[in-house]
Short mmCIF file of C-alpha atoms and ligand atoms in Angstrom, two decimals:
data_model
loop_
_atom_site.label_atom_id
_atom_site.label_comp_id
_atom_site.label_asym_id
_atom_site.label_seq_id
_atom_site.Cartn_x
_atom_site.Cartn_y
_atom_site.Cartn_z
CA UNK S 24 99.65 81.35 121.73
CA UNK S 25 102.72 83.50 121.38
CA UNK S 26 102.69 86.71 123.48
CA UNK S 27 104.04 90.02 122.20
CA UNK S 28 104.10 93.47 123.71
CA UNK S 29 104.56 96.95 122.27
CA UNK S 30 103.48 100.53 122.85
CA UNK S 31 101.59 101.10 119.59
CA UNK S 32 100.06 98.27 117.58
CA UNK S 33 99.68 99.41 113.98
CA UNK S 34 97.14 97.58 111.82
CA UNK S 35 98.07 97.80 108.13
CA UNK S 36 101.34 98.46 106.28
CA UNK S 37 100.02 100.91 103.69
CA UNK S 38 101.56 104.38 103.55
CA UNK S 39 99.73 105.40 106.76
CA UNK S 40 100.94 102.47 108.89
CA UNK S 41 104.49 102.51 107.52
CA UNK S 42 104.91 106.28 107.95
CA UNK S 43 103.50 106.26 111.47
CA UNK S 44 105.75 103.34 112.41
CA UNK S 45 108.82 105.09 111.07
CA UNK S 46 108.10 108.41 112.80
CA UNK S 47 107.43 106.71 116.13
CA UNK S 48 110.52 104.50 115.87
CA UNK S 49 112.67 107.59 115.31
CA UNK S 50 111.41 108.93 118.62
CA UNK S 51 112.07 105.64 120.35
CA UNK S 52 108.37 104.76 120.62
CA UNK S 53 108.03 100.99 120.10
CA UNK S 54 105.58 99.74 117.52
CA UNK S 55 104.66 96.55 115.70
CA UNK S 56 102.83 96.46 112.35
CA UNK S 57 100.38 93.70 111.45
CA UNK S 58 99.56 93.45 107.72
CA UNK S 59 97.13 91.14 105.94
CA UNK S 60 98.92 90.77 102.59
CA UNK S 61 102.53 90.02 101.58
CA UNK S 62 105.37 92.56 101.54
CA UNK S 63 105.68 92.11 97.75
CA UNK S 64 102.03 92.92 97.25
CA UNK S 65 102.26 96.05 99.45
CA UNK S 66 105.37 97.25 97.59
CA UNK S 67 103.86 96.92 94.13
CA UNK S 68 100.45 98.62 94.52
CA UNK S 69 100.08 101.51 92.08
CA UNK S 70 98.50 104.67 93.44
CA UNK S 71 98.64 108.45 93.02
CA UNK S 72 101.75 110.61 92.96
CA UNK S 73 101.35 114.22 94.11
CA UNK S 74 102.66 115.20 97.55
CA UNK S 75 101.79 118.33 99.49
CA UNK S 76 104.59 120.19 101.28
CA UNK S 77 103.24 118.94 104.63
CA UNK S 78 103.59 115.34 103.41
CA UNK S 79 107.12 116.03 102.16
CA UNK S 80 107.98 117.54 105.57
CA UNK S 81 106.75 114.41 107.37
CA UNK S 82 108.75 112.13 105.07
CA UNK S 83 111.81 114.25 105.89
CA UNK S 84 111.09 113.99 109.60
CA UNK S 85 110.78 110.23 109.21
CA UNK S 86 114.22 110.15 107.55
CA UNK S 87 112.95 108.72 104.25
CA UNK S 88 113.18 111.68 101.90
CA UNK S 89 116.55 111.14 100.24
CA UNK S 90 115.37 109.30 97.12
CA UNK S 91 112.26 111.51 96.87
CA UNK S 92 114.43 114.63 96.69
CA UNK S 93 116.79 112.99 94.19
CA UNK S 94 114.20 111.45 91.86
CA UNK S 95 110.98 113.42 92.51
CA UNK S 96 110.06 116.57 90.64
CA UNK S 97 108.84 119.81 92.17
CA UNK S 98 105.77 121.20 90.37
CA UNK S 99 105.13 124.90 90.80
CA UNK S 100 101.85 124.81 88.90
CA UNK S 101 99.26 122.69 87.09
CA UNK S 102 96.67 123.27 84.39
CA UNK S 103 92.92 123.07 84.13
CA UNK S 104 91.58 122.84 80.59
CA UNK S 105 87.93 123.80 80.14
CA UNK S 106 86.50 122.68 76.80
CA UNK S 107 89.94 123.13 75.23
CA UNK S 108 90.84 126.48 76.84
CA UNK S 109 93.89 126.11 79.08
CA UNK S 110 94.36 127.86 82.43
CA UNK S 111 97.52 127.54 84.52
CA UNK S 112 97.22 127.55 88.30
CA UNK S 113 100.50 129.09 89.38
CA UNK S 114 100.98 127.48 92.79
CA UNK S 115 104.16 129.39 93.48
CA UNK S 116 102.61 132.79 92.76
CA UNK S 117 99.28 132.24 94.50
CA UNK S 118 100.58 130.58 97.65
CA UNK S 119 103.67 132.67 98.31
CA UNK S 120 106.21 130.13 97.11
CA UNK S 121 104.57 126.76 97.83
CA UNK S 122 104.64 123.82 95.42
CA UNK S 123 103.87 120.10 95.26
CA UNK S 124 106.21 117.15 94.74
CA UNK S 125 105.59 114.60 91.99
CA UNK S 126 106.81 111.26 93.39
CA UNK S 127 104.87 108.01 93.20
CA UNK S 128 103.23 106.48 96.23
CA UNK S 129 104.68 103.13 95.16
CA UNK S 130 108.17 104.64 95.60
CA UNK S 131 107.28 106.11 99.01
CA UNK S 132 106.00 102.74 100.17
CA UNK S 133 109.21 101.07 99.02
CA UNK S 134 111.35 103.72 100.76
CA UNK S 135 109.41 103.29 104.01
CA UNK S 136 109.65 99.48 103.81
CA UNK S 137 113.41 99.67 103.21
CA UNK S 138 113.86 102.02 106.19
CA UNK S 139 111.78 99.71 108.37
CA UNK S 140 113.78 96.62 107.52
CA UNK S 141 117.06 98.52 107.92
CA UNK S 142 116.12 99.24 111.54
CA UNK S 143 114.89 95.68 111.98
CA UNK S 144 111.48 96.96 113.12
CA UNK S 145 108.89 94.22 113.50
CA UNK S 146 106.22 93.74 110.81
CA UNK S 147 103.99 90.67 110.53
CA UNK S 148 103.03 90.36 106.86
CA UNK S 149 100.42 87.83 105.65
CA UNK S 150 98.58 87.85 108.98
CA UNK S 151 95.05 86.53 109.13
CA UNK S 152 92.12 86.74 111.56
CA UNK S 153 93.30 90.07 112.90
CA UNK S 154 91.01 91.00 115.83
CA UNK S 155 91.15 94.18 117.92
CA UNK S 156 90.18 93.52 121.53
CA UNK S 157 89.24 95.65 124.55
CA UNK S 158 89.83 98.95 122.74
CA UNK S 159 87.66 100.68 125.34
CA UNK S 160 89.87 99.54 128.23
CA UNK S 161 93.37 100.58 129.34
CA UNK S 162 94.72 97.20 128.22
CA UNK S 163 93.84 96.68 124.57
CA UNK S 164 95.32 93.78 122.61
CA UNK S 165 95.34 92.45 119.09
CA UNK S 166 95.14 88.77 118.20
CA UNK S 167 96.15 87.34 114.83
CA UNK S 168 97.48 84.26 113.08
CA UNK S 169 100.53 83.77 110.96
CA UNK S 170 101.92 80.52 109.54
CA UNK S 171 99.49 78.56 111.69
CA UNK S 172 100.78 80.24 114.87
CA UNK S 173 98.43 82.27 117.12
CA UNK S 174 99.67 85.62 118.45
CA UNK S 175 98.49 87.97 121.19
CA UNK S 176 99.90 91.49 120.97
CA UNK S 177 99.40 93.63 124.08
CA UNK S 178 99.76 97.37 123.62
CA UNK S 179 98.92 100.85 124.97
CA UNK S 180 97.28 102.12 121.78
CA UNK S 181 96.03 100.73 118.48
CA UNK S 182 96.45 102.70 115.24
CA UNK S 183 93.89 101.49 112.69
CA UNK S 184 95.77 102.10 109.42
CA UNK S 185 94.11 99.24 107.54
CA UNK S 186 92.37 101.12 104.76
CA UNK S 187 88.72 101.30 103.73
CA UNK S 188 88.11 97.53 103.88
CA UNK S 189 90.01 96.89 107.13
CA UNK S 190 88.79 95.62 110.51
CA UNK S 191 89.59 98.69 112.60
CA UNK S 192 86.61 100.84 111.68
CA UNK S 193 84.29 97.81 112.01
CA UNK S 194 85.57 97.35 115.58
CA UNK S 195 83.75 100.54 116.59
CA UNK S 196 80.18 99.43 117.38
CA UNK S 197 77.78 100.51 114.62
CA UNK S 198 75.66 102.59 116.96
CA UNK S 199 78.72 104.56 118.10
CA UNK S 200 79.88 105.72 114.67
CA UNK S 201 78.30 107.68 111.86
CA UNK S 202 79.36 107.12 108.27
CA UNK S 203 78.89 109.82 105.63
CA UNK S 204 79.10 108.82 102.00
CA UNK S 205 78.67 110.02 98.43
CA UNK S 206 79.27 107.59 95.60
CA UNK S 207 79.84 109.34 92.26
CA UNK S 208 78.03 108.21 89.11
CA UNK S 209 81.29 107.50 87.24
CA UNK S 210 84.77 105.99 87.68
CA UNK S 211 88.32 106.62 86.43
CA UNK S 212 89.97 104.34 83.90
CA UNK S 213 93.73 104.72 84.47
CA UNK S 214 96.69 103.71 82.34
CA UNK S 215 100.35 103.66 83.34
CA UNK S 216 102.85 103.59 80.48
CA UNK S 217 106.57 103.95 79.89
CA UNK S 218 106.15 106.95 77.61
CA UNK S 219 107.31 110.53 78.21
CA UNK S 220 104.58 112.70 79.81
CA UNK S 221 102.66 114.83 77.34
CA UNK S 222 103.36 117.98 79.37
CA UNK S 223 105.75 118.90 82.18
CA UNK S 224 102.86 119.73 84.54
CA UNK S 225 99.58 117.95 85.26
CA UNK S 226 96.58 118.80 83.08
CA UNK S 227 93.05 118.28 84.47
CA UNK S 228 90.77 118.49 81.43
CA UNK S 229 87.03 119.03 81.40
CA UNK S 230 85.68 118.08 77.99
CA UNK S 231 82.23 117.40 76.63
CA UNK S 232 83.21 113.72 76.21
CA UNK S 233 84.11 113.61 79.92
CA UNK S 234 86.99 114.34 82.27
CA UNK S 235 90.63 113.40 81.53
CA UNK S 236 93.82 113.79 83.55
CA UNK S 237 97.37 113.80 82.19
CA UNK S 238 99.76 112.98 85.03
CA UNK S 239 103.16 111.40 85.36
CA UNK S 240 105.57 109.48 87.57
CA UNK S 241 108.89 110.48 85.97
CA UNK S 242 110.27 111.94 82.72
CA UNK S 243 109.81 108.51 81.15
CA UNK S 244 106.65 107.25 82.84
CA UNK S 245 103.15 108.68 82.34
CA UNK S 246 99.87 108.18 84.16
CA UNK S 247 96.63 109.07 82.37
CA UNK S 248 92.99 108.78 83.39
CA UNK S 249 89.62 109.19 81.69
CA UNK S 250 86.15 109.37 83.22
CA UNK S 251 84.05 106.30 82.38
CA UNK S 252 80.56 105.11 83.42
CA UNK S 253 80.55 103.00 86.62
CA UNK S 254 79.26 100.07 84.56
CA UNK S 255 82.33 100.10 82.29
CA UNK S 256 84.63 97.04 82.27
CA UNK S 257 88.39 97.35 81.86
CA UNK S 258 88.37 94.42 79.39
CA UNK S 259 86.39 96.61 77.00
CA UNK S 260 89.29 99.02 76.68
CA UNK S 261 92.18 98.08 74.44
CA UNK S 262 95.24 100.33 74.71
CA UNK S 263 94.38 101.85 71.33
CA UNK S 264 90.82 102.63 72.40
CA UNK S 265 92.13 104.32 75.55
CA UNK S 266 94.66 106.47 73.68
CA UNK S 267 92.06 107.47 71.08
CA UNK S 268 89.59 108.59 73.74
CA UNK S 269 92.26 110.40 75.78
CA UNK S 270 93.38 112.33 72.68
CA UNK S 271 89.84 113.48 72.02
CA UNK S 272 89.53 114.90 75.55
CA UNK S 273 92.88 116.71 75.83
CA UNK S 274 93.30 120.20 74.31
CA UNK S 275 94.19 119.86 70.59
CA UNK S 276 97.79 121.07 70.73
CA UNK S 277 98.45 118.80 73.73
CA UNK S 278 96.84 115.76 72.09
CA UNK S 279 99.06 116.25 69.05
CA UNK S 280 102.16 115.78 71.21
CA UNK S 281 100.86 112.68 73.04
CA UNK S 282 103.27 109.76 72.83
CA UNK S 283 101.44 106.45 73.18
CA UNK S 284 102.75 102.99 74.00
CA UNK S 285 101.76 99.72 75.65
CA UNK S 286 100.06 100.05 79.05
CA UNK S 287 101.91 98.53 82.01
CA UNK S 288 98.83 98.84 84.22
CA UNK S 289 95.20 99.51 83.40
CA UNK S 290 92.35 99.60 85.91
CA UNK S 291 89.05 101.26 86.75
CA UNK S 292 88.58 102.93 90.15
CA UNK S 293 85.22 104.08 91.51
CA UNK S 294 84.96 107.58 92.99
CA UNK S 295 83.73 107.99 96.54
CA UNK S 296 83.62 110.56 99.33
CA UNK S 297 83.44 108.88 102.75
CA UNK S 298 83.99 109.92 106.37
CA UNK S 299 83.58 107.97 109.61
CA UNK S 300 82.93 109.96 112.77
CA UNK S 301 84.41 109.82 115.32
CA UNK S 302 87.92 108.75 114.32
CA UNK S 303 88.69 107.26 117.74
CA UNK S 304 87.12 104.73 120.05
CA UNK S 305 88.76 104.24 123.42
CA UNK S 306 92.39 103.45 122.64
CA UNK S 307 91.77 102.80 118.95
CA UNK S 308 92.59 105.61 116.47
CA UNK S 309 91.56 105.48 112.81
CA UNK S 310 94.10 106.82 110.35
CA UNK S 311 93.95 107.41 106.56
CA UNK S 312 91.62 105.38 104.35
CA UNK S 313 90.30 103.48 107.39
CA UNK S 314 88.50 106.69 108.34
CA UNK S 315 87.93 108.51 105.08
CA UNK S 316 88.04 108.31 101.30
CA UNK S 317 88.22 111.19 98.83
CA UNK S 318 87.69 111.05 95.08
CA UNK S 319 91.15 111.37 93.43
CA UNK S 320 90.41 114.65 91.63
CA UNK S 321 92.34 116.84 94.08
CA UNK S 322 95.19 114.32 94.65
CA UNK S 323 94.37 114.27 98.35
CA UNK S 324 94.09 110.58 99.39
CA UNK S 325 97.66 110.02 100.49
CA UNK S 326 98.10 113.61 101.69
CA UNK S 327 95.07 113.43 103.95
CA UNK S 328 96.32 110.14 105.35
CA UNK S 329 99.69 111.78 106.01
CA UNK S 330 98.11 114.64 107.97
CA UNK S 331 96.29 112.11 110.21
CA UNK S 332 99.60 110.32 110.71
CA UNK S 333 101.36 113.58 111.60
CA UNK S 334 98.68 114.44 114.13
CA UNK S 335 98.58 111.03 115.82
CA UNK S 336 102.38 110.97 115.90
CA UNK S 337 102.56 114.35 117.64
CA UNK S 338 99.91 113.36 120.17
CA UNK S 339 101.73 110.08 120.90
CA UNK S 340 104.96 112.05 121.42
CA UNK S 341 103.13 114.28 123.90
CA UNK S 342 101.78 111.23 125.63
CA UNK S 343 105.09 109.38 125.96
CA UNK S 344 107.65 112.20 126.06
CA UNK S 345 105.76 114.85 128.00
CA UNK S 346 103.61 112.53 130.07
CA UNK S 347 100.37 114.01 128.69
CA UNK S 348 98.16 111.00 127.82
CA UNK S 349 95.07 113.25 127.96
CA UNK S 350 96.30 114.91 124.73
CA UNK S 351 95.19 111.75 122.89
CA UNK S 352 91.55 112.70 123.51
CA UNK S 353 91.73 115.54 120.97
CA UNK S 354 92.71 113.35 117.99
CA UNK S 355 89.33 112.84 116.37
CA UNK S 356 88.14 116.42 116.73
CA UNK S 357 91.38 117.92 115.38
CA UNK S 358 91.68 115.42 112.54
CA UNK S 359 88.07 115.74 111.40
CA UNK S 360 88.31 119.51 110.91
CA UNK S 361 90.97 119.07 108.22
CA UNK S 362 89.32 115.92 106.88
CA UNK S 363 86.08 117.77 106.11
CA UNK S 364 87.91 120.71 104.53
CA UNK S 365 89.77 118.31 102.26
CA UNK S 366 86.63 116.26 101.54
CA UNK S 367 84.93 119.49 100.50
CA UNK S 368 87.75 120.46 98.12
CA UNK S 369 87.91 116.99 96.52
CA UNK S 370 84.12 116.90 96.08
CA UNK S 371 84.08 120.41 94.60
CA UNK S 372 86.91 119.72 92.14
CA UNK S 373 85.17 116.47 91.15
CA UNK S 374 81.87 118.27 90.57
CA UNK S 375 83.43 120.97 88.43
CA UNK S 376 85.59 118.75 86.25
CA UNK S 377 83.38 115.75 85.43
CA UNK S 378 80.56 115.36 82.97
CA UNK S 379 77.32 114.92 84.90
CA UNK S 380 74.85 115.04 82.02
CA UNK S 381 73.94 111.34 82.30
CA UNK S 382 73.61 111.46 86.08
CA UNK S 383 70.21 110.24 87.24
CA UNK S 384 71.17 109.88 90.91
CA UNK S 385 71.05 113.45 92.21
CA UNK S 386 68.22 115.78 93.13
CA UNK S 387 69.34 118.24 90.45
CA UNK S 388 69.05 116.66 87.00
CA UNK S 389 72.40 116.06 85.28
CA UNK S 390 71.97 118.63 82.56
CA UNK S 391 71.18 121.46 84.98
CA UNK S 392 73.98 120.44 87.35
CA UNK S 393 76.36 120.44 84.40
CA UNK S 394 75.41 124.03 83.56
CA UNK S 395 75.88 125.10 87.20
CA UNK S 396 79.32 123.54 87.30
CA UNK S 397 80.46 125.01 84.00
CA UNK S 398 79.53 128.44 85.34
CA UNK S 399 81.33 127.65 88.60
CA UNK S 400 84.51 126.66 86.76
CA UNK S 401 84.42 129.73 84.52
CA UNK S 402 83.85 131.97 87.53
CA UNK S 403 86.88 130.61 89.42
CA UNK S 404 89.15 130.51 86.36
CA UNK S 405 88.41 134.11 85.38
CA UNK S 406 89.72 135.88 88.49
CA UNK S 407 92.90 135.83 90.53
CA UNK S 408 91.00 135.17 93.76
CA UNK S 409 89.46 132.07 92.23
CA UNK S 410 92.82 130.72 91.12
CA UNK S 411 94.28 131.52 94.54
CA UNK S 412 91.52 129.57 96.32
CA UNK S 413 92.26 126.50 94.20
CA UNK S 414 96.04 126.89 94.60
CA UNK S 415 95.88 127.19 98.40
CA UNK S 416 93.92 123.97 98.69
CA UNK S 417 95.91 122.07 96.07
CA UNK S 418 99.20 122.66 97.90
CA UNK S 419 97.46 121.56 101.11
CA UNK S 420 95.77 123.32 104.00
CA UNK S 421 97.84 123.65 107.19
CA UNK S 422 98.14 120.55 109.35
CA UNK S 423 96.36 120.63 112.73
CA UNK S 424 98.35 122.44 115.41
CA UNK S 425 99.13 120.43 118.52
N1 APR G 30 94.56 93.35 108.99
C1 APR G 30 95.78 93.86 108.68
N2 APR G 30 95.99 94.65 107.61
C2 APR G 30 94.93 94.94 106.84
C3 APR G 30 93.64 94.46 107.11
C4 APR G 30 93.47 93.62 108.24
N3 APR G 30 92.28 93.11 108.54
N4 APR G 30 92.80 94.93 106.17
C5 APR G 30 93.53 95.68 105.33
N5 APR G 30 94.83 95.70 105.72
C6 APR G 30 95.98 96.38 105.08
C7 APR G 30 95.89 96.40 103.57
O1 APR G 30 96.37 95.18 103.01
C8 APR G 30 96.78 97.58 103.22
O2 APR G 30 98.12 97.21 103.04
O3 APR G 30 95.99 97.74 105.45
C9 APR G 30 96.69 98.48 104.44
C10 APR G 30 95.93 99.75 104.17
O4 APR G 30 96.62 100.52 103.22
P1 APR G 30 95.90 101.57 102.28
O5 APR G 30 94.61 101.01 101.79
O6 APR G 30 96.89 102.03 101.30
O7 APR G 30 95.49 102.74 103.30
P2 APR G 30 96.38 103.91 103.87
O8 APR G 30 97.71 103.43 104.32
O9 APR G 30 95.54 104.68 104.82
O10 APR G 30 96.58 104.73 102.54
C11 APR G 30 96.61 106.08 102.48
O11 APR G 30 97.15 106.36 100.09
O12 APR G 30 96.83 105.63 97.92
C12 APR G 30 96.28 106.19 98.96
O13 APR G 30 94.15 105.29 98.58
C13 APR G 30 95.22 105.37 99.48
O14 APR G 30 94.54 107.34 99.88
C14 APR G 30 95.04 106.22 100.54
C15 APR G 30 96.35 106.61 101.11
C1 PHB G 31 98.23 110.38 89.60
O1 PHB G 31 99.30 110.74 89.11
O2 PHB G 31 97.95 109.17 89.71
C2 PHB G 31 97.26 111.41 90.03
C3 PHB G 31 97.64 112.74 90.04
C4 PHB G 31 96.74 113.70 90.43
C5 PHB G 31 95.46 113.35 90.80
C6 PHB G 31 95.08 112.01 90.83
C7 PHB G 31 95.99 111.04 90.43
O3 PHB G 31 94.57 114.31 91.16
#
């Protein structure tokens, strides 16, 4: 058994683990990351691409914002199309000058990985049998295997950044956590293609055939999604079938401009709202997807993970730099306040924009729910206050104050 020691053991090298590791390292707080899959696999995962200002600020603080500022695009608004009628949410106007940054999560992950290897910070990729031990004591440790070698990593704190399917949340005994969940009765079929985006801002479209989203990664790379039944299989969707359906759901004059091409990625993602309470257990802290999932409709997954990271980072700085370890106790309570606000927004946007008519899972029948939500959308779109409420949440609610 090989023995290792660090201050913060980070489980998972997704955006949460990598960003936390980078921020801590900049402050001289030692950390080691343990990751289940290979570095290549981590670097190539395709995910969303809209960053709140608070996320951009954290990437700057971590010293990994150079390429984002050079290659990313600032968006000062986005559109919601309701049965063909287009509304622009002017983020700049309604939030007093705030905006979002369009820059792919894949790029952020690569930037964080490059910064980590530049500083020669330790990451164990392709680790197996990762076990979190004695989290309730003052001497927690993590055991794992790599290349047939057994490791024991002693630490002060464990950051569980290992996503929805990781071990960290499962380490909290079942009777000491509560899990809240809503699974939606549809999924998103997504296509990535090297074609110019159909519009220079995102368009979220509610259509009687179902929801569609026109997004992008760069001036030459587009990302599109359409709502599909949960039973749908990706093999059933040729590129042509996808483009045809997307065109039908986008407003006419937008659809006419759509440039199609071969897909470079095509997949179906289920939609889920999920929260685990509390987000800490002894010296274990859950961060990002390990603690919560949002449906992608509000572009909040990565941003919510980043606000957890920012909070845990600030508390760890207080602990190590100002000798205030008791500050760590407030993590779960502070994080959960923002988590539930963001869960609410993502759920609400999902409800308003999707077609629920076939839904047989809710108390309200699908057809009635659909009518409620159409009225809700019209109500918010028809007044400045409504647009402002959406804009304020889309650019991101304030991060918890420490
Ligand atoms: N041991 C070590 N690592 C693990 C284990 C384990 N047992 N289980 C999972 N992991 C790793 C995964 O391989 C993955 O690289 O933890 C990482 C978790 O990364 P994400 O799932 O991306 O979670 P997070 O970093 O919190 O992501 C934040 O970005 O794209 C969004 O959906 C994503 O919204 C989420 C956000
Ligand atoms: C994306 O570009 O992948 C994307 C953008 C906005 C969303 C969800 C996904 O709300």
